[in-house]
Amino acid sequence: MKSVARADMTVREVALWVGIAIPATILLIVLLALLKSKPRVTGRLESGTGRLLGGLGVFMVALWGAAVSGAAAGTALLQDDPRPDVMPGYHSAITQNGRPLAVGAPWGPPCTPVVVFTGEGVDRVTFDAAQAAVARARRQGVNVTMATRDGHYRLDAFASTPTSEADVAGVWLNQDPTPTPPKGASGPMRYSLQWLGKSGTGDTDVFESLGITIYSASVDGDAATIAKATDYLIAASHGVFQGTTQGTALTPRLDDAAQQFSDQDVTALLTGAGCPLP
């Protein structure tokens, strides 16, 4: 399965590196050219001094040009972000097949109800924290519910009641007790999202599977972190993978994230899943 916990940052990081690499390459070429030039002596003044002054001028022009080129390249990459927008400030994702996830129908039918199941290794603390996060999202109007520990749920527990269980999409929340969890961008990972897409209609894909793994050794029973991971799973199941608006609960960084969905987050989730807005 494909982990997307870091994939949402890839385009921005590439843009930053391009913005650095282009100026660095141009400046290196200019410096090498200056070092290779040999001053020659005339009757009154070393022409190398003039060459040096001229070289400095060229250097300053190159510096300005490199900065502009790097900034332009970085900006172009950021503007060419392949991820579809669910709405301004909220991104969907690209599947492992290289196609965008269908906005408004990430499971195929619009507004597919989502039920969160928990794996056998999920402890009571994690289950309770996840259940509270799901219940909060449901109260906010998100089309989601959570199964009991033995896998049961009620069809009338969703925001829009499905006809049968065949109309429901199941996602998984798992727990990994590995003493040394895999490392992320800032140390041991707290959680990771895994998912697969399959061909939908036209040039888009839909979900084939979706789940999240919480690493116990990094979370250490912290209910806020477990709720954050659960919110991220709920949002992804509605086709929303990242929010950049102020006050969103969907930023990958824990210290930047609100502890519950904002009204704008809920609108993005309903839009991403193709549900009617209140």
C-alpha atoms as an extended CHARMM CRD file, in Angstrom:
* protein
*
       278  EXT
         1         1  MET       CA              0.0000000000        0.0000000000        0.0000000000  PROA      1               0.0000000000
         2         2  LYS       CA              1.0640000000        3.5390000000       -0.5950000000  PROA      2               0.0000000000
         3         3  SER       CA              1.8210000000        5.8400000000        2.3060000000  PROA      3               0.0000000000
         4         4  VAL       CA              0.7820000000        9.4270000000        1.6640000000  PROA      4               0.0000000000
         5         5  ALA       CA              1.6320000000       10.9830000000        5.0140000000  PROA      5               0.0000000000
         6         6  ARG       CA              4.6450000000       12.6900000000        3.3450000000  PROA      6               0.0000000000
         7         7  ALA       CA              3.5240000000       12.6180000000       -0.2840000000  PROA      7               0.0000000000
         8         8  ASP       CA              1.4820000000       15.8020000000        0.0570000000  PROA      8               0.0000000000
         9         9  MET       CA              4.6360000000       17.8080000000        0.6980000000  PROA      9               0.0000000000
        10        10  THR       CA              6.6390000000       16.5000000000       -2.2490000000  PROA      10              0.0000000000
        11        11  VAL       CA              5.8100000000       19.1690000000       -4.8370000000  PROA      11              0.0000000000
        12        12  ARG       CA              6.5850000000       22.0360000000       -2.4590000000  PROA      12              0.0000000000
        13        13  GLU       CA              9.8730000000       20.4530000000       -1.4300000000  PROA      13              0.0000000000
        14        14  VAL       CA             10.8960000000       19.8710000000       -5.0500000000  PROA      14              0.0000000000
        15        15  ALA       CA             10.0950000000       23.4910000000       -5.8520000000  PROA      15              0.0000000000
        16        16  LEU       CA             12.2770000000       24.6530000000       -2.9830000000  PROA      16              0.0000000000
        17        17  TRP       CA             15.2100000000       22.4930000000       -4.0940000000  PROA      17              0.0000000000
        18        18  VAL       CA             14.9090000000       23.6860000000       -7.6830000000  PROA      18              0.0000000000
        19        19  GLY       CA             14.8470000000       27.2520000000       -6.4360000000  PROA      19              0.0000000000
        20        20  ILE       CA             18.1450000000       26.5840000000       -4.6560000000  PROA      20              0.0000000000
        21        21  ALA       CA             19.8090000000       24.3470000000       -7.2430000000  PROA      21              0.0000000000
        22        22  ILE       CA             19.4490000000       26.6770000000      -10.2440000000  PROA      22              0.0000000000
        23        23  PRO       CA             21.0720000000       29.7180000000       -8.5680000000  PROA      23              0.0000000000
        24        24  ALA       CA             23.8190000000       27.5380000000       -7.0720000000  PROA      24              0.0000000000
        25        25  THR       CA             24.6730000000       26.0030000000      -10.4620000000  PROA      25              0.0000000000
        26        26  ILE       CA             24.8120000000       29.3640000000      -12.2700000000  PROA      26              0.0000000000
        27        27  LEU       CA             26.9500000000       30.9560000000       -9.5670000000  PROA      27              0.0000000000
        28        28  LEU       CA             29.3550000000       28.0070000000       -9.5930000000  PROA      28              0.0000000000
        29        29  ILE       CA             29.8580000000       28.3770000000      -13.3590000000  PROA      29              0.0000000000
        30        30  VAL       CA             30.5250000000       32.1190000000      -13.0100000000  PROA      30              0.0000000000
        31        31  LEU       CA             33.0220000000       31.6000000000      -10.1800000000  PROA      31              0.0000000000
        32        32  LEU       CA             34.8980000000       28.9250000000      -12.1290000000  PROA      32              0.0000000000
        33        33  ALA       CA             35.1220000000       31.2340000000      -15.1280000000  PROA      33              0.0000000000
        34        34  LEU       CA             36.5460000000       34.0220000000      -12.9620000000  PROA      34              0.0000000000
        35        35  LEU       CA             39.1060000000       31.7480000000      -11.3520000000  PROA      35              0.0000000000
        36        36  LYS       CA             40.3570000000       30.5490000000      -14.7600000000  PROA      36              0.0000000000
        37        37  SER       CA             40.9340000000       34.0670000000      -16.0930000000  PROA      37              0.0000000000
        38        38  LYS       CA             44.6290000000       35.1440000000      -15.8320000000  PROA      38              0.0000000000
        39        39  PRO       CA             45.5120000000       38.8490000000      -15.4220000000  PROA      39              0.0000000000
        40        40  ARG       CA             48.1630000000       40.2630000000      -17.7440000000  PROA      40              0.0000000000
        41        41  VAL       CA             50.3620000000       43.2930000000      -16.9520000000  PROA      41              0.0000000000
        42        42  THR       CA             50.3500000000       46.4560000000      -19.1280000000  PROA      42              0.0000000000
        43        43  GLY       CA             52.6250000000       49.4920000000      -18.9300000000  PROA      43              0.0000000000
        44        44  ARG       CA             50.5960000000       51.2750000000      -16.2570000000  PROA      44              0.0000000000
        45        45  LEU       CA             47.9130000000       49.0640000000      -14.7340000000  PROA      45              0.0000000000
        46        46  GLU       CA             47.2290000000       45.3670000000      -14.3760000000  PROA      46              0.0000000000
        47        47  SER       CA             44.3740000000       44.6250000000      -16.7000000000  PROA      47              0.0000000000
        48        48  GLY       CA             43.4460000000       41.8230000000      -14.2970000000  PROA      48              0.0000000000
        49        49  THR       CA             42.0590000000       44.5150000000      -11.9720000000  PROA      49              0.0000000000
        50        50  GLY       CA             39.6870000000       45.6230000000      -14.6740000000  PROA      50              0.0000000000
        51        51  ARG       CA             38.7990000000       42.0390000000      -15.3980000000  PROA      51              0.0000000000
        52        52  LEU       CA             38.0820000000       41.5190000000      -11.7180000000  PROA      52              0.0000000000
        53        53  LEU       CA             35.8030000000       44.5670000000      -11.5970000000  PROA      53              0.0000000000
        54        54  GLY       CA             34.0950000000       43.4210000000      -14.7480000000  PROA      54              0.0000000000
        55        55  GLY       CA             33.8210000000       39.9350000000      -13.3240000000  PROA      55              0.0000000000
        56        56  LEU       CA             32.1940000000       41.2790000000      -10.2040000000  PROA      56              0.0000000000
        57        57  GLY       CA             29.6640000000       43.0500000000      -12.3810000000  PROA      57              0.0000000000
        58        58  VAL       CA             28.9590000000       39.8490000000      -14.2540000000  PROA      58              0.0000000000
        59        59  PHE       CA             28.7420000000       38.0590000000      -10.9250000000  PROA      59              0.0000000000
        60        60  MET       CA             26.0950000000       40.4910000000       -9.6190000000  PROA      60              0.0000000000
        61        61  VAL       CA             24.0790000000       40.1980000000      -12.8240000000  PROA      61              0.0000000000
        62        62  ALA       CA             24.3330000000       36.4180000000      -12.6520000000  PROA      62              0.0000000000
        63        63  LEU       CA             23.2840000000       36.4650000000       -9.0110000000  PROA      63              0.0000000000
        64        64  TRP       CA             20.1950000000       38.5120000000       -9.8360000000  PROA      64              0.0000000000
        65        65  GLY       CA             19.3680000000       36.3410000000      -12.8480000000  PROA      65              0.0000000000
        66        66  ALA       CA             19.8590000000       33.1390000000      -10.8760000000  PROA      66              0.0000000000
        67        67  ALA       CA             17.5880000000       34.3050000000       -8.0960000000  PROA      67              0.0000000000
        68        68  VAL       CA             14.8860000000       35.2510000000      -10.5880000000  PROA      68              0.0000000000
        69        69  SER       CA             15.2750000000       31.9570000000      -12.4680000000  PROA      69              0.0000000000
        70        70  GLY       CA             15.1720000000       29.8700000000       -9.3140000000  PROA      70              0.0000000000
        71        71  ALA       CA             12.1560000000       31.6930000000       -7.9750000000  PROA      71              0.0000000000
        72        72  ALA       CA             10.3700000000       31.3380000000      -11.3140000000  PROA      72              0.0000000000
        73        73  ALA       CA             11.1310000000       27.6200000000      -11.5300000000  PROA      73              0.0000000000
        74        74  GLY       CA              9.9950000000       27.0230000000       -7.9740000000  PROA      74              0.0000000000
        75        75  THR       CA              6.8220000000       29.0300000000       -8.5000000000  PROA      75              0.0000000000
        76        76  ALA       CA              6.0570000000       27.1750000000      -11.7250000000  PROA      76              0.0000000000
        77        77  LEU       CA              6.3360000000       23.8340000000       -9.9770000000  PROA      77              0.0000000000
        78        78  LEU       CA              4.0840000000       24.9680000000       -7.1640000000  PROA      78              0.0000000000
        79        79  GLN       CA              1.5170000000       26.2290000000       -9.6470000000  PROA      79              0.0000000000
        80        80  ASP       CA              1.7370000000       22.9170000000      -11.5030000000  PROA      80              0.0000000000
        81        81  ASP       CA              0.6740000000       20.9230000000       -8.4360000000  PROA      81              0.0000000000
        82        82  PRO       CA             -0.9890000000       17.8280000000       -9.9270000000  PROA      82              0.0000000000
        83        83  ARG       CA             -3.2620000000       17.2220000000       -6.9510000000  PROA      83              0.0000000000
        84        84  PRO       CA             -6.8500000000       18.2580000000       -7.6200000000  PROA      84              0.0000000000
        85        85  ASP       CA             -8.3780000000       20.9400000000       -5.4140000000  PROA      85              0.0000000000
        86        86  VAL       CA            -11.4950000000       19.9040000000       -3.5390000000  PROA      86              0.0000000000
        87        87  MET       CA            -12.0870000000       23.6090000000       -2.9520000000  PROA      87              0.0000000000
        88        88  PRO       CA             -9.7210000000       26.5570000000       -2.4100000000  PROA      88              0.0000000000
        89        89  GLY       CA             -7.2820000000       25.6660000000        0.3740000000  PROA      89              0.0000000000
        90        90  TYR       CA             -7.9780000000       21.9080000000        0.3400000000  PROA      90              0.0000000000
        91        91  HSD       CA             -6.1610000000       19.2650000000       -1.7160000000  PROA      91              0.0000000000
        92        92  SER       CA             -7.1600000000       15.7840000000       -2.7920000000  PROA      92              0.0000000000
        93        93  ALA       CA             -4.4630000000       13.3310000000       -3.9620000000  PROA      93              0.0000000000
        94        94  ILE       CA             -2.8760000000       11.4120000000       -6.8200000000  PROA      94              0.0000000000
        95        95  THR       CA             -3.0920000000        7.6190000000       -6.6690000000  PROA      95              0.0000000000
        96        96  GLN       CA             -0.2280000000        5.1890000000       -7.1800000000  PROA      96              0.0000000000
        97        97  ASN       CA             -1.4990000000        4.9080000000      -10.7640000000  PROA      97              0.0000000000
        98        98  GLY       CA             -0.6150000000        8.5500000000      -11.4210000000  PROA      98              0.0000000000
        99        99  ARG       CA             -4.2310000000        9.6950000000      -11.7640000000  PROA      99              0.0000000000
       100       100  PRO       CA             -6.1630000000       12.0960000000       -9.5280000000  PROA      100             0.0000000000
       101       101  LEU       CA             -8.6140000000       10.7560000000       -7.0010000000  PROA      101             0.0000000000
       102       102  ALA       CA            -12.1550000000       11.5670000000       -8.0860000000  PROA      102             0.0000000000
       103       103  VAL       CA            -13.3670000000       14.7550000000       -6.3820000000  PROA      103             0.0000000000
       104       104  GLY       CA            -16.9840000000       14.3570000000       -5.2890000000  PROA      104             0.0000000000
       105       105  ALA       CA            -16.9460000000       10.5730000000       -5.6660000000  PROA      105             0.0000000000
       106       106  PRO       CA            -13.7660000000        9.0950000000       -4.1100000000  PROA      106             0.0000000000
       107       107  TRP       CA            -15.4930000000        5.7050000000       -3.6010000000  PROA      107             0.0000000000
       108       108  GLY       CA            -17.4510000000        5.7750000000       -6.8690000000  PROA      108             0.0000000000
       109       109  PRO       CA            -20.9930000000        6.7170000000       -5.7960000000  PROA      109             0.0000000000
       110       110  PRO       CA            -21.2500000000       10.2780000000       -4.4330000000  PROA      110             0.0000000000
       111       111  CYS       CA            -21.6260000000       10.7070000000       -0.6640000000  PROA      111             0.0000000000
       112       112  THR       CA            -20.7010000000        7.1070000000        0.1560000000  PROA      112             0.0000000000
       113       113  PRO       CA            -21.1490000000        6.5290000000        3.9170000000  PROA      113             0.0000000000
       114       114  VAL       CA            -17.8980000000        5.5860000000        5.6730000000  PROA      114             0.0000000000
       115       115  VAL       CA            -17.5340000000        3.2510000000        8.6540000000  PROA      115             0.0000000000
       116       116  VAL       CA            -14.2990000000        3.0570000000       10.6560000000  PROA      116             0.0000000000
       117       117  PHE       CA            -13.2770000000       -0.4540000000       11.7240000000  PROA      117             0.0000000000
       118       118  THR       CA            -10.4820000000       -1.1540000000       14.2100000000  PROA      118             0.0000000000
       119       119  GLY       CA             -7.9070000000       -3.9290000000       13.9950000000  PROA      119             0.0000000000
       120       120  GLU       CA             -7.4380000000       -6.6160000000       16.6380000000  PROA      120             0.0000000000
       121       121  GLY       CA             -4.3360000000       -4.9380000000       18.0520000000  PROA      121             0.0000000000
       122       122  VAL       CA             -6.0580000000       -1.6390000000       18.8870000000  PROA      122             0.0000000000
       123       123  ASP       CA             -6.0530000000       -1.0950000000       22.6600000000  PROA      123             0.0000000000
       124       124  ARG       CA             -8.8710000000        0.4260000000       24.7040000000  PROA      124             0.0000000000
       125       125  VAL       CA             -7.2640000000        3.8800000000       24.9750000000  PROA      125             0.0000000000
       126       126  THR       CA             -6.8230000000        4.1470000000       21.2030000000  PROA      126             0.0000000000
       127       127  PHE       CA            -10.3180000000        2.8000000000       20.5100000000  PROA      127             0.0000000000
       128       128  ASP       CA            -11.9710000000        5.2620000000       22.8950000000  PROA      128             0.0000000000
       129       129  ALA       CA            -10.0420000000        8.2570000000       21.5260000000  PROA      129             0.0000000000
       130       130  ALA       CA            -10.8280000000        7.2680000000       17.9200000000  PROA      130             0.0000000000
       131       131  GLN       CA            -14.4820000000        6.6770000000       18.7590000000  PROA      131             0.0000000000
       132       132  ALA       CA            -14.7300000000       10.1440000000       20.3150000000  PROA      132             0.0000000000
       133       133  ALA       CA            -13.1870000000       11.7130000000       17.1960000000  PROA      133             0.0000000000
       134       134  VAL       CA            -15.6140000000        9.8670000000       14.9020000000  PROA      134             0.0000000000
       135       135  ALA       CA            -18.6070000000       10.8420000000       17.0570000000  PROA      135             0.0000000000
       136       136  ARG       CA            -17.5130000000       14.4810000000       16.9940000000  PROA      136             0.0000000000
       137       137  ALA       CA            -17.1730000000       14.4420000000       13.2040000000  PROA      137             0.0000000000
       138       138  ARG       CA            -20.5960000000       12.8080000000       12.8890000000  PROA      138             0.0000000000
       139       139  ARG       CA            -22.1580000000       15.5360000000       15.0670000000  PROA      139             0.0000000000
       140       140  GLN       CA            -20.6060000000       18.0880000000       12.7090000000  PROA      140             0.0000000000
       141       141  GLY       CA            -22.4680000000       16.5120000000        9.7910000000  PROA      141             0.0000000000
       142       142  VAL       CA            -19.7300000000       14.2950000000        8.3240000000  PROA      142             0.0000000000
       143       143  ASN       CA            -21.0830000000       11.0540000000        6.8050000000  PROA      143             0.0000000000
       144       144  VAL       CA            -19.1420000000        8.6610000000        9.0510000000  PROA      144             0.0000000000
       145       145  THR       CA            -19.6780000000        6.2530000000       11.9340000000  PROA      145             0.0000000000
       146       146  MET       CA            -17.5460000000        3.7500000000       13.8540000000  PROA      146             0.0000000000
       147       147  ALA       CA            -18.0440000000        0.0480000000       14.2720000000  PROA      147             0.0000000000
       148       148  THR       CA            -17.9280000000       -1.6460000000       17.6410000000  PROA      148             0.0000000000
       149       149  ARG       CA            -14.8560000000       -3.6400000000       18.5530000000  PROA      149             0.0000000000
       150       150  ASP       CA            -16.5210000000       -6.7720000000       17.1750000000  PROA      150             0.0000000000
       151       151  GLY       CA            -17.2930000000       -5.0320000000       13.8570000000  PROA      151             0.0000000000
       152       152  HSD       CA            -20.9720000000       -4.0950000000       14.1960000000  PROA      152             0.0000000000
       153       153  TYR       CA            -22.6050000000       -0.7790000000       13.2850000000  PROA      153             0.0000000000
       154       154  ARG       CA            -26.0800000000        0.5660000000       12.5500000000  PROA      154             0.0000000000
       155       155  LEU       CA            -27.1240000000        1.8050000000        9.1170000000  PROA      155             0.0000000000
       156       156  ASP       CA            -29.1170000000        4.6290000000       10.7070000000  PROA      156             0.0000000000
       157       157  ALA       CA            -25.9650000000        5.9680000000       12.4030000000  PROA      157             0.0000000000
       158       158  PHE       CA            -24.8370000000        7.8320000000        9.2780000000  PROA      158             0.0000000000
       159       159  ALA       CA            -25.7270000000       11.3470000000        8.2160000000  PROA      159             0.0000000000
       160       160  SER       CA            -27.3840000000        9.8400000000        5.1390000000  PROA      160             0.0000000000
       161       161  THR       CA            -28.8730000000        6.3800000000        5.7360000000  PROA      161             0.0000000000
       162       162  PRO       CA            -27.6230000000        3.8050000000        3.2050000000  PROA      162             0.0000000000
       163       163  THR       CA            -29.9450000000        1.1780000000        1.7480000000  PROA      163             0.0000000000
       164       164  SER       CA            -27.6660000000       -1.7210000000        2.6960000000  PROA      164             0.0000000000
       165       165  GLU       CA            -24.1500000000       -2.5000000000        3.8780000000  PROA      165             0.0000000000
       166       166  ALA       CA            -23.1270000000       -2.8400000000        0.2210000000  PROA      166             0.0000000000
       167       167  ASP       CA            -23.4770000000        0.9380000000       -0.0670000000  PROA      167             0.0000000000
       168       168  VAL       CA            -20.9990000000        1.5560000000        2.7890000000  PROA      168             0.0000000000
       169       169  ALA       CA            -17.2170000000        2.0100000000        2.4840000000  PROA      169             0.0000000000
       170       170  GLY       CA            -15.1370000000        0.4770000000        5.2650000000  PROA      170             0.0000000000
       171       171  VAL       CA            -11.8130000000        1.9830000000        6.3470000000  PROA      171             0.0000000000
       172       172  TRP       CA             -9.4070000000        0.6200000000        8.9360000000  PROA      172             0.0000000000
       173       173  LEU       CA             -7.6390000000        2.0120000000       11.9700000000  PROA      173             0.0000000000
       174       174  ASN       CA             -4.7700000000       -0.1840000000       13.1240000000  PROA      174             0.0000000000
       175       175  GLN       CA             -2.2110000000        0.0150000000       15.8890000000  PROA      175             0.0000000000
       176       176  ASP       CA              1.4330000000       -1.0180000000       15.6570000000  PROA      176             0.0000000000
       177       177  PRO       CA              3.2250000000       -1.6680000000       18.9890000000  PROA      177             0.0000000000
       178       178  THR       CA              6.6810000000       -1.7930000000       17.3610000000  PROA      178             0.0000000000
       179       179  PRO       CA              9.1290000000       -0.4110000000       19.9760000000  PROA      179             0.0000000000
       180       180  THR       CA             10.9960000000        1.5510000000       17.3020000000  PROA      180             0.0000000000
       181       181  PRO       CA              8.4960000000        2.9430000000       14.7730000000  PROA      181             0.0000000000
       182       182  PRO       CA              9.6490000000        4.0480000000       11.3020000000  PROA      182             0.0000000000
       183       183  LYS       CA             11.1360000000        7.5170000000       11.0810000000  PROA      183             0.0000000000
       184       184  GLY       CA              9.3070000000       10.4080000000        9.4690000000  PROA      184             0.0000000000
       185       185  ALA       CA             10.4030000000       13.9510000000        8.6870000000  PROA      185             0.0000000000
       186       186  SER       CA             10.8260000000       14.8980000000       12.3490000000  PROA      186             0.0000000000
       187       187  GLY       CA             11.6470000000       11.6660000000       14.1260000000  PROA      187             0.0000000000
       188       188  PRO       CA              9.6480000000        8.4950000000       14.7680000000  PROA      188             0.0000000000
       189       189  MET       CA              6.3430000000        8.5070000000       12.9070000000  PROA      189             0.0000000000
       190       190  ARG       CA              3.1870000000        8.8530000000       14.9760000000  PROA      190             0.0000000000
       191       191  TYR       CA              0.9060000000        7.4750000000       12.2830000000  PROA      191             0.0000000000
       192       192  SER       CA              0.8780000000        6.7150000000        8.5680000000  PROA      192             0.0000000000
       193       193  LEU       CA             -1.9040000000        6.5350000000        6.0110000000  PROA      193             0.0000000000
       194       194  GLN       CA             -1.9660000000        3.6240000000        3.5690000000  PROA      194             0.0000000000
       195       195  TRP       CA             -4.2360000000        3.4570000000        0.5630000000  PROA      195             0.0000000000
       196       196  LEU       CA             -4.6960000000        2.1200000000       -2.9400000000  PROA      196             0.0000000000
       197       197  GLY       CA             -6.6650000000        3.4690000000       -5.8700000000  PROA      197             0.0000000000
       198       198  LYS       CA             -8.2670000000        1.7610000000       -8.8200000000  PROA      198             0.0000000000
       199       199  SER       CA             -9.6420000000        3.0370000000      -12.1160000000  PROA      199             0.0000000000
       200       200  GLY       CA            -12.8420000000        5.0100000000      -11.8220000000  PROA      200             0.0000000000
       201       201  THR       CA            -14.5040000000        6.8780000000      -14.6500000000  PROA      201             0.0000000000
       202       202  GLY       CA            -12.6330000000        8.9510000000      -17.2090000000  PROA      202             0.0000000000
       203       203  ASP       CA             -9.1830000000       10.0620000000      -16.0760000000  PROA      203             0.0000000000
       204       204  THR       CA             -9.7530000000        9.6580000000      -12.3260000000  PROA      204             0.0000000000
       205       205  ASP       CA             -9.3580000000        6.8560000000       -9.7870000000  PROA      205             0.0000000000
       206       206  VAL       CA            -11.4350000000        5.8130000000       -6.7980000000  PROA      206             0.0000000000
       207       207  PHE       CA            -10.4600000000        4.1420000000       -3.5380000000  PROA      207             0.0000000000
       208       208  GLU       CA             -9.7680000000        0.4430000000       -3.4770000000  PROA      208             0.0000000000
       209       209  SER       CA             -8.6520000000        0.4210000000        0.1710000000  PROA      209             0.0000000000
       210       210  LEU       CA             -7.8490000000        2.9250000000        2.9060000000  PROA      210             0.0000000000
       211       211  GLY       CA             -6.4730000000        2.6210000000        6.4120000000  PROA      211             0.0000000000
       212       212  ILE       CA             -4.2520000000        4.2770000000        8.9660000000  PROA      212             0.0000000000
       213       213  THR       CA             -1.6770000000        2.8220000000       11.3540000000  PROA      213             0.0000000000
       214       214  ILE       CA             -0.9760000000        4.4490000000       14.6960000000  PROA      214             0.0000000000
       215       215  TYR       CA              2.4610000000        3.6980000000       16.1740000000  PROA      215             0.0000000000
       216       216  SER       CA              1.9990000000        3.1520000000       19.9020000000  PROA      216             0.0000000000
       217       217  ALA       CA              5.6080000000        3.8790000000       20.8000000000  PROA      217             0.0000000000
       218       218  SER       CA              5.3410000000        7.4110000000       19.3800000000  PROA      218             0.0000000000
       219       219  VAL       CA              1.8080000000        8.1650000000       20.5220000000  PROA      219             0.0000000000
       220       220  ASP       CA              2.1380000000        6.7750000000       24.0760000000  PROA      220             0.0000000000
       221       221  GLY       CA             -1.6090000000        6.8210000000       24.6670000000  PROA      221             0.0000000000
       222       222  ASP       CA             -2.0120000000       10.5190000000       23.8700000000  PROA      222             0.0000000000
       223       223  ALA       CA             -5.7150000000       10.9720000000       23.0610000000  PROA      223             0.0000000000
       224       224  ALA       CA             -5.1630000000       14.2200000000       21.1190000000  PROA      224             0.0000000000
       225       225  THR       CA             -2.6890000000       12.5470000000       18.7480000000  PROA      225             0.0000000000
       226       226  ILE       CA             -4.9720000000        9.5390000000       18.2560000000  PROA      226             0.0000000000
       227       227  ALA       CA             -7.8770000000       11.8840000000       17.4990000000  PROA      227             0.0000000000
       228       228  LYS       CA             -5.6660000000       13.7600000000       15.0370000000  PROA      228             0.0000000000
       229       229  ALA       CA             -4.8540000000       10.5020000000       13.2240000000  PROA      229             0.0000000000
       230       230  THR       CA             -8.5280000000        9.5540000000       13.1920000000  PROA      230             0.0000000000
       231       231  ASP       CA             -9.4960000000       12.9550000000       11.7840000000  PROA      231             0.0000000000
       232       232  TYR       CA             -6.9140000000       12.4790000000        9.0470000000  PROA      232             0.0000000000
       233       233  LEU       CA             -8.3970000000        9.0560000000        8.1980000000  PROA      233             0.0000000000
       234       234  ILE       CA            -11.9310000000       10.5050000000        8.1070000000  PROA      234             0.0000000000
       235       235  ALA       CA            -10.8590000000       13.4030000000        5.9060000000  PROA      235             0.0000000000
       236       236  ALA       CA             -8.9790000000       11.1310000000        3.4860000000  PROA      236             0.0000000000
       237       237  SER       CA            -12.0110000000        8.8340000000        3.2610000000  PROA      237             0.0000000000
       238       238  HSD       CA            -13.9570000000       11.8810000000        2.0540000000  PROA      238             0.0000000000
       239       239  GLY       CA            -11.2870000000       12.6890000000       -0.5370000000  PROA      239             0.0000000000
       240       240  VAL       CA             -9.4960000000       15.4620000000        1.3930000000  PROA      240             0.0000000000
       241       241  PHE       CA             -5.8110000000       14.9290000000        2.1780000000  PROA      241             0.0000000000
       242       242  GLN       CA             -4.5640000000       18.3550000000        3.2220000000  PROA      242             0.0000000000
       243       243  GLY       CA             -5.8740000000       21.7290000000        4.2610000000  PROA      243             0.0000000000
       244       244  THR       CA             -3.8620000000       24.9460000000        4.1540000000  PROA      244             0.0000000000
       245       245  THR       CA             -6.4380000000       27.3440000000        5.5840000000  PROA      245             0.0000000000
       246       246  GLN       CA             -6.0540000000       28.9350000000        8.9940000000  PROA      246             0.0000000000
       247       247  GLY       CA             -7.5880000000       26.8860000000       11.7900000000  PROA      247             0.0000000000
       248       248  THR       CA             -7.7620000000       23.6470000000        9.8050000000  PROA      248             0.0000000000
       249       249  ALA       CA             -7.4080000000       20.2710000000       11.4980000000  PROA      249             0.0000000000
       250       250  LEU       CA             -5.8880000000       18.8040000000        8.3410000000  PROA      250             0.0000000000
       251       251  THR       CA             -2.3070000000       20.0340000000        8.4130000000  PROA      251             0.0000000000
       252       252  PRO       CA              0.2420000000       17.1960000000        8.7580000000  PROA      252             0.0000000000
       253       253  ARG       CA              2.0390000000       19.0720000000       11.5490000000  PROA      253             0.0000000000
       254       254  LEU       CA              0.5300000000       18.3600000000       14.9430000000  PROA      254             0.0000000000
       255       255  ASP       CA              1.5200000000       21.7180000000       16.4270000000  PROA      255             0.0000000000
       256       256  ASP       CA             -0.2570000000       23.6050000000       13.6200000000  PROA      256             0.0000000000
       257       257  ALA       CA             -3.4900000000       21.6360000000       13.6680000000  PROA      257             0.0000000000
       258       258  ALA       CA             -6.7700000000       22.4680000000       15.3200000000  PROA      258             0.0000000000
       259       259  GLN       CA             -8.1110000000       19.6700000000       17.4950000000  PROA      259             0.0000000000
       260       260  GLN       CA            -11.3830000000       19.3510000000       15.6180000000  PROA      260             0.0000000000
       261       261  PHE       CA            -12.7190000000       20.0600000000       12.1460000000  PROA      261             0.0000000000
       262       262  SER       CA            -13.4750000000       23.7090000000       11.4760000000  PROA      262             0.0000000000
       263       263  ASP       CA            -16.6870000000       24.6500000000        9.6680000000  PROA      263             0.0000000000
       264       264  GLN       CA            -14.5890000000       25.1340000000        6.5380000000  PROA      264             0.0000000000
       265       265  ASP       CA            -13.0550000000       21.6620000000        6.9950000000  PROA      265             0.0000000000
       266       266  VAL       CA            -16.5360000000       20.1350000000        7.1500000000  PROA      266             0.0000000000
       267       267  THR       CA            -17.5500000000       21.9510000000        3.9700000000  PROA      267             0.0000000000
       268       268  ALA       CA            -14.4270000000       20.5780000000        2.2580000000  PROA      268             0.0000000000
       269       269  LEU       CA            -15.1760000000       17.0230000000        3.4260000000  PROA      269             0.0000000000
       270       270  LEU       CA            -18.7770000000       17.1600000000        2.2270000000  PROA      270             0.0000000000
       271       271  THR       CA            -17.6470000000       18.6370000000       -1.0950000000  PROA      271             0.0000000000
       272       272  GLY       CA            -14.8730000000       16.0550000000       -1.4980000000  PROA      272             0.0000000000
       273       273  ALA       CA            -17.2920000000       13.1980000000       -0.8860000000  PROA      273             0.0000000000
       274       274  GLY       CA            -20.0580000000       14.6650000000       -3.0430000000  PROA      274             0.0000000000
       275       275  CYS       CA            -22.4770000000       15.1510000000       -0.1490000000  PROA      275             0.0000000000
       276       276  PRO       CA            -25.0650000000       17.9460000000       -0.1110000000  PROA      276             0.0000000000
       277       277  LEU       CA            -24.0480000000       21.0040000000        1.9020000000  PROA      277             0.0000000000
       278       278  PRO       CA            -26.2990000000       22.0010000000        4.8120000000  PROA      278             0.0000000000
